[in-house]
Short mmCIF file of C-alpha atoms and ligand atoms in Angstrom, two decimals:
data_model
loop_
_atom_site.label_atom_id
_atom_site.label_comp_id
_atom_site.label_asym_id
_atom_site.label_seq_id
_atom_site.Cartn_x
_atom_site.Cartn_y
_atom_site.Cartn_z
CA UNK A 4 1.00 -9.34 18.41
CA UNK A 5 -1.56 -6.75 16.77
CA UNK A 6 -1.21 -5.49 13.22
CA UNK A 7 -2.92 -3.20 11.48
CA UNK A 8 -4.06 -3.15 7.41
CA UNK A 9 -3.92 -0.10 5.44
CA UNK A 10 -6.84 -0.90 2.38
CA UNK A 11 -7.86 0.76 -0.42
CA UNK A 12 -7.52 1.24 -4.30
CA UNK A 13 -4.23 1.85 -6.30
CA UNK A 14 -2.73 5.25 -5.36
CA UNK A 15 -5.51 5.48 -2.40
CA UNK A 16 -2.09 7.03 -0.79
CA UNK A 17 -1.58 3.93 1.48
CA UNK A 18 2.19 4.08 1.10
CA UNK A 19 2.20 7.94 1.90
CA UNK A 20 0.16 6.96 5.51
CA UNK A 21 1.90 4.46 5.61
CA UNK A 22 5.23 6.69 6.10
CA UNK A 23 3.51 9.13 8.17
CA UNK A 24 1.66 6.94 10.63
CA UNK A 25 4.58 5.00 11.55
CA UNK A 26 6.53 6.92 14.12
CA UNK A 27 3.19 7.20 16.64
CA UNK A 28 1.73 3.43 15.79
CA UNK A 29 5.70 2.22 16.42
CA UNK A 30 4.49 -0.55 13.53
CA UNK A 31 6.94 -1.43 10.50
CA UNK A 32 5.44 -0.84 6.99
CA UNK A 33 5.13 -4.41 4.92
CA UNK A 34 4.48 -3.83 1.45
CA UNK A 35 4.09 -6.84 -0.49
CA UNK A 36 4.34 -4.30 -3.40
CA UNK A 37 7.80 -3.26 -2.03
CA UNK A 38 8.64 -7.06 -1.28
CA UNK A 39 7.71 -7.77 -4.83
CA UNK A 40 9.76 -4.68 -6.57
CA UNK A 41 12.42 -5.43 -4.31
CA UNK A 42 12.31 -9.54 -5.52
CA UNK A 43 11.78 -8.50 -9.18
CA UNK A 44 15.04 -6.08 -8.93
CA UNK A 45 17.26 -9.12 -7.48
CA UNK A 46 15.56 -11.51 -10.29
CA UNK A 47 14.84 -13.86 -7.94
CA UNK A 48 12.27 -16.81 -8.77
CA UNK A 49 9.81 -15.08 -6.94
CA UNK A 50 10.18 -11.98 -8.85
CA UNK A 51 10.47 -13.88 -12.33
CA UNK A 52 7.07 -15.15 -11.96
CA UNK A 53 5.39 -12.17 -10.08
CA UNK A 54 6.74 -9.60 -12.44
CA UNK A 55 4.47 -11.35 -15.27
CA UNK A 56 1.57 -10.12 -13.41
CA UNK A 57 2.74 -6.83 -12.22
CA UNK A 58 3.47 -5.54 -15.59
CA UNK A 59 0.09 -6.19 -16.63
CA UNK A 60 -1.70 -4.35 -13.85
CA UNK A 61 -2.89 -8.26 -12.33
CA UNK A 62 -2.82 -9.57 -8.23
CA UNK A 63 0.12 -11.75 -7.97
CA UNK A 64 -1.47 -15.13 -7.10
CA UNK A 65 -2.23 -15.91 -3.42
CA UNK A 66 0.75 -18.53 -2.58
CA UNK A 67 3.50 -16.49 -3.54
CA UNK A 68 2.19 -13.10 -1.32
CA UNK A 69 0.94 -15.90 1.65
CA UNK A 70 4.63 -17.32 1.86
CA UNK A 71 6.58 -14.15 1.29
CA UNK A 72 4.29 -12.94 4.35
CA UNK A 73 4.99 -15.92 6.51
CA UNK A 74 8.40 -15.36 5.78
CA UNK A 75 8.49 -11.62 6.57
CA UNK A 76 7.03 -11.56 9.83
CA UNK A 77 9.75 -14.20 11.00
CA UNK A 78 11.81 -10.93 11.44
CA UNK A 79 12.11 -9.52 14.52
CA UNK A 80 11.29 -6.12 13.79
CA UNK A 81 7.82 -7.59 13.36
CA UNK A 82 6.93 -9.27 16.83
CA UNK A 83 4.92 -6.49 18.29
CA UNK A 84 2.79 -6.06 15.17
CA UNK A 85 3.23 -4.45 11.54
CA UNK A 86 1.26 -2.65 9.55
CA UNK A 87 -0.06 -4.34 6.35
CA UNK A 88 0.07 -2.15 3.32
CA UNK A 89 -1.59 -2.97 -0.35
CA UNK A 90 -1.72 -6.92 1.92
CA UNK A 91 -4.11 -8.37 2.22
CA UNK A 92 -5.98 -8.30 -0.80
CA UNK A 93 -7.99 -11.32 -1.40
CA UNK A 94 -10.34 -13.18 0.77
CA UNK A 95 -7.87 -16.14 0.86
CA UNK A 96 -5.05 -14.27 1.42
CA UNK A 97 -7.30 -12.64 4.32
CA UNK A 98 -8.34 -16.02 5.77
CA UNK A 99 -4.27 -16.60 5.40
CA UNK A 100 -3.34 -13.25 7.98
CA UNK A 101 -5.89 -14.36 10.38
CA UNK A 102 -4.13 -17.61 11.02
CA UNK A 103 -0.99 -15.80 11.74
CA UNK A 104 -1.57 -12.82 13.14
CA UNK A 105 -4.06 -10.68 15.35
CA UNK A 106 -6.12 -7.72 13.20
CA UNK A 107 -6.99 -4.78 15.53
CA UNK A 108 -7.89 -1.95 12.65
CA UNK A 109 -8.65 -2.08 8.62
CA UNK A 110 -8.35 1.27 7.99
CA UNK A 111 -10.05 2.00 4.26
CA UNK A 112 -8.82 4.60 3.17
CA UNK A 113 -11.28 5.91 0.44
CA UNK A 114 -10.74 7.64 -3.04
CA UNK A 115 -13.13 7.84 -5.88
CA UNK A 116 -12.02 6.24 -9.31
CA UNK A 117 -11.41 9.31 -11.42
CA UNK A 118 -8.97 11.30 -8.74
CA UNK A 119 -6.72 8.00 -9.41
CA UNK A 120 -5.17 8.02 -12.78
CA UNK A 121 -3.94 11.75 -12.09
CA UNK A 122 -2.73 10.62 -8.86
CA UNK A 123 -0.59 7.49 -10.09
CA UNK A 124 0.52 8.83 -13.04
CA UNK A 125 2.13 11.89 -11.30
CA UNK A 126 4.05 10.01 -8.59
CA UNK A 127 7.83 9.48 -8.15
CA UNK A 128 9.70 7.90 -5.15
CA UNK A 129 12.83 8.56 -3.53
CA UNK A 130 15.15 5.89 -4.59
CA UNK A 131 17.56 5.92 -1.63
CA UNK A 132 14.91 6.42 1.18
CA UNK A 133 11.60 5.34 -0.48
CA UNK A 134 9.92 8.75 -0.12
CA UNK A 135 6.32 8.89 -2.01
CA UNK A 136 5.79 12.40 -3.64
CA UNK A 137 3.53 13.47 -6.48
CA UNK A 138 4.59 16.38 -9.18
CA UNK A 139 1.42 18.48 -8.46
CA UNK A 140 -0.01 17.33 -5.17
CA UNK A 141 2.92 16.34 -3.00
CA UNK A 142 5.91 18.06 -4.57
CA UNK A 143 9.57 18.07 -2.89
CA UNK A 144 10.09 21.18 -0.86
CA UNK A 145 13.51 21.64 -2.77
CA UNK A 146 12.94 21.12 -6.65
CA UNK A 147 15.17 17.57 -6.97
CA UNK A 148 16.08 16.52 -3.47
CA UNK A 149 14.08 14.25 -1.44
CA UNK A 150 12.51 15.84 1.94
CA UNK A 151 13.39 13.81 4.01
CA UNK A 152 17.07 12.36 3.22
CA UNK A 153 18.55 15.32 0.53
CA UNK A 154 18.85 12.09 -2.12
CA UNK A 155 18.86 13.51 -5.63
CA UNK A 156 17.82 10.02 -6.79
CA UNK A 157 14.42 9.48 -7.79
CA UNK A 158 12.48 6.66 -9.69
CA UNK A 159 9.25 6.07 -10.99
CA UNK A 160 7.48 2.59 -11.39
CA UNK A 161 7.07 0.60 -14.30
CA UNK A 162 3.59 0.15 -13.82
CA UNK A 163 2.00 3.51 -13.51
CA UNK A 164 0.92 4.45 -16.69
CA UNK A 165 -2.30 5.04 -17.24
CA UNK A 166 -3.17 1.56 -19.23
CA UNK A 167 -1.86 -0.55 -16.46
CA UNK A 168 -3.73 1.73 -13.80
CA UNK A 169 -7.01 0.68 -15.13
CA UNK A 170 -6.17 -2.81 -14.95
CA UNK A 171 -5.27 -2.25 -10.80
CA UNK A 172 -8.14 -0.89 -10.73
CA UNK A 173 -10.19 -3.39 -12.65
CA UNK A 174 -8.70 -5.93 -10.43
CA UNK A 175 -8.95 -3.78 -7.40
CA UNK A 176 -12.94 -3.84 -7.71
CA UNK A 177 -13.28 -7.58 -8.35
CA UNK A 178 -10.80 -9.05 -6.15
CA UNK A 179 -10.33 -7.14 -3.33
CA UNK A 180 -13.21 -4.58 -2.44
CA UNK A 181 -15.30 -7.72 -1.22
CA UNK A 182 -12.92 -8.08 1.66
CA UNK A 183 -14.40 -4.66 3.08
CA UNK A 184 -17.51 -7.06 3.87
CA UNK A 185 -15.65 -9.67 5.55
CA UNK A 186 -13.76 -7.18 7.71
CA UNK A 187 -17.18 -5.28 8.23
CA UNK A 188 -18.69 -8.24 9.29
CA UNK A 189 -15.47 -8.43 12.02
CA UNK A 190 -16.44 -4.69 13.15
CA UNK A 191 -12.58 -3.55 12.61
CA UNK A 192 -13.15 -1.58 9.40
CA UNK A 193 -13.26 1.92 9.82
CA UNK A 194 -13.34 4.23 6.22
CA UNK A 195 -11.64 7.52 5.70
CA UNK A 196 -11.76 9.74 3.13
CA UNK A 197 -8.56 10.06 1.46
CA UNK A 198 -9.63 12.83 -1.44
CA UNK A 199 -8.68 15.31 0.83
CA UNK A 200 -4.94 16.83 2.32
CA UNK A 201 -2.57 14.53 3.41
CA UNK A 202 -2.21 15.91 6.75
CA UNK A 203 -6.00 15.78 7.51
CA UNK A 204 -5.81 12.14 6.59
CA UNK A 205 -3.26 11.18 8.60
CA UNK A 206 -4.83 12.51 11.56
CA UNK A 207 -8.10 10.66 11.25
CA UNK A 208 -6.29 7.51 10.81
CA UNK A 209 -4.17 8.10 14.18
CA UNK A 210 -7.64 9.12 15.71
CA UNK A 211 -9.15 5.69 14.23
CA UNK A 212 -6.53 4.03 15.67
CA UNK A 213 -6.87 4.49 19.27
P1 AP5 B 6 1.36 -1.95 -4.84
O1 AP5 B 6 2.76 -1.49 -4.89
O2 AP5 B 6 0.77 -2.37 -3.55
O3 AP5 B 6 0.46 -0.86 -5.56
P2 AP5 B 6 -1.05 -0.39 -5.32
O4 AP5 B 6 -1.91 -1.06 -4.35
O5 AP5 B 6 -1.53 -0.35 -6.70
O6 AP5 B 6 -0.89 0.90 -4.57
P3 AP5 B 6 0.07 2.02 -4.88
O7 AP5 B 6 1.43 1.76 -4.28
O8 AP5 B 6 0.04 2.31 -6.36
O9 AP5 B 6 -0.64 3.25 -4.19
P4 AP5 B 6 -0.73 3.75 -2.69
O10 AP5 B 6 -2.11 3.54 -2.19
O11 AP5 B 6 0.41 3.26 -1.85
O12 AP5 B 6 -0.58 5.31 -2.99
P5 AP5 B 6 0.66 6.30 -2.73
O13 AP5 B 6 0.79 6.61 -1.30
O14 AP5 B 6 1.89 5.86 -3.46
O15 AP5 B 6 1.15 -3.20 -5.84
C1 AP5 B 6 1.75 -3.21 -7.13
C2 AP5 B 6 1.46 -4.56 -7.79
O16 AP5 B 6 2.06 -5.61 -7.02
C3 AP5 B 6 -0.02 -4.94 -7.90
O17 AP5 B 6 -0.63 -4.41 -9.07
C4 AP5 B 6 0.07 -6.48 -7.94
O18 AP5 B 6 0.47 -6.94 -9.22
C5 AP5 B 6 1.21 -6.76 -6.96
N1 AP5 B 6 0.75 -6.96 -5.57
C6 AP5 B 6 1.09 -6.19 -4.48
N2 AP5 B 6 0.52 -6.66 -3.37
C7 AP5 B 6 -0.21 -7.75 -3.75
C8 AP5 B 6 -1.06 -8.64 -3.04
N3 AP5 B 6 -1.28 -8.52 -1.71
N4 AP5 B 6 -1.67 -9.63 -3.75
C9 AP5 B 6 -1.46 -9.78 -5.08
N5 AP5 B 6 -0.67 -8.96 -5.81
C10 AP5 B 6 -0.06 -7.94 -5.14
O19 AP5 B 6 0.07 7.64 -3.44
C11 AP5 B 6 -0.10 7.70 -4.85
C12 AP5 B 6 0.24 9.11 -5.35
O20 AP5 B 6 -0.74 10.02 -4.85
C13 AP5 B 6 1.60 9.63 -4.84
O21 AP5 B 6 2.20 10.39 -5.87
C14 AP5 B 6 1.24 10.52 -3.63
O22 AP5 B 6 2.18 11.56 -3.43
C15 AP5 B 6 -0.13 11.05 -4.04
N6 AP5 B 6 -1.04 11.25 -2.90
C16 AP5 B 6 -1.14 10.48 -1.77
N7 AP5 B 6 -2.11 10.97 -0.95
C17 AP5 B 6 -2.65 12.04 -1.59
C18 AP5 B 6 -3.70 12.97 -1.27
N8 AP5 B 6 -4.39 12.88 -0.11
N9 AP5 B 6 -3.98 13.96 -2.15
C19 AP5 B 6 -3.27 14.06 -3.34
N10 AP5 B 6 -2.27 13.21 -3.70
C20 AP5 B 6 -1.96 12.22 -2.84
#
């Protein structure tokens, strides 16, 4: 089994790739950000404790993402590979995926600091479908109903307001840019700029990925 990572900074746009790239890499998206909104929705213990963390812009700590990992790609949708996305994000938690699964690609995908803010504070999601737009940069086609499933239902998350944003991204720089060393050092990291169109990005990852 061969999985890829999708890295990079809060609203980097790893969950919109992420959406796109799936249908030619034939890869299931695993969010542990998903997982965790998903756990913290159910109020299960998991969620209890990571919601603590969330809400303050912090990483959830390392044993709770490592076993809701371990547990996720148990499924069989996830034998022939997923792709990682906002996972992993600390060298132990990196040390963790390469004792359970094969890394062919890190793809980086790379957006400077002050294009972020605007970025995260702008998004909504399609509630039935999980559709990422943005209101200026990635609007629906149809004012109010989601692209790709007509759902009139949209949400947007707790923690994207701006204070919390600067947090991620305090916590971004510290904790988990350093892993672009250790996966340099592996020759699997490959960079692309992601302050440009969607479209253009999304072919330079399929292009990486080959
Ligand atoms: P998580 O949900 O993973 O959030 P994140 O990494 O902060 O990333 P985002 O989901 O905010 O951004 P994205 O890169 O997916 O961007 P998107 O495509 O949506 O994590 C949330 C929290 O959970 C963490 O803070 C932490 O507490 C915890 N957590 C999760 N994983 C963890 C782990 N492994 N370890 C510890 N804790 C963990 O795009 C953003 C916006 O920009 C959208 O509106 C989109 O439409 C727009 N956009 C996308 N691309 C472009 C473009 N090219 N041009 C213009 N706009 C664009």
């Amino acid at each position: 089994m061969q999985s890829i990572v999708l890295f990079g900074p809060p609203g980097a746009g790893k969950g919109t790739q992420a959406q796109r790239i799936m249908e030619s890499t034939g890869l299931p998206q695993v969010s542990t950000g998903d997982m965790l909104r998903a756990a913290v929705a159910a109020g299960t213990p998991t969620g209890l404790e990571a919601k603590k963390y969330m809400d303050a812009g912090q990483l959830v700590p390392d044993e709770v993402i490592i076993n809701l990992i371990k547990d996720r790609i148990k499924e069989s949708d996830a034998q022939n590979g997923v792709m990682f996305d906002g996972f992993p994000r600390t060298i132990p938690q990196a040390e963790a995926l390469a004792s359970i699964t094969e890394v062919s690609h890190v793809i980086a995908i790379d957006v400077p600091d002050e294009r972020i803010v605007e970025r995260i504070c702008g998004r909504f999601t399609c509630n039935e479908c999980g559709s990422v737009y943005h209101d200026t940069f990635n609007p629906t086609k149809v004012a109010g109903q989601c692209d790709n499933c007509d759902s009139k239902d949209f949400k947007r998350r707790a923690d994207d307001n701006e204070s919390t944003v600067m947090s991620r991204l305090t916590a971004y720089h510290e904790q988990t840019s350093p892993l672009a060393d250790w996966y340099l050092s592996k020759g699997i990291f490959h960079v692309i700029d992601g302050d440009r169109d969607i479209d253009e990005i999304s072919k330079d990852i399929i292009e990486a990925l080959k």
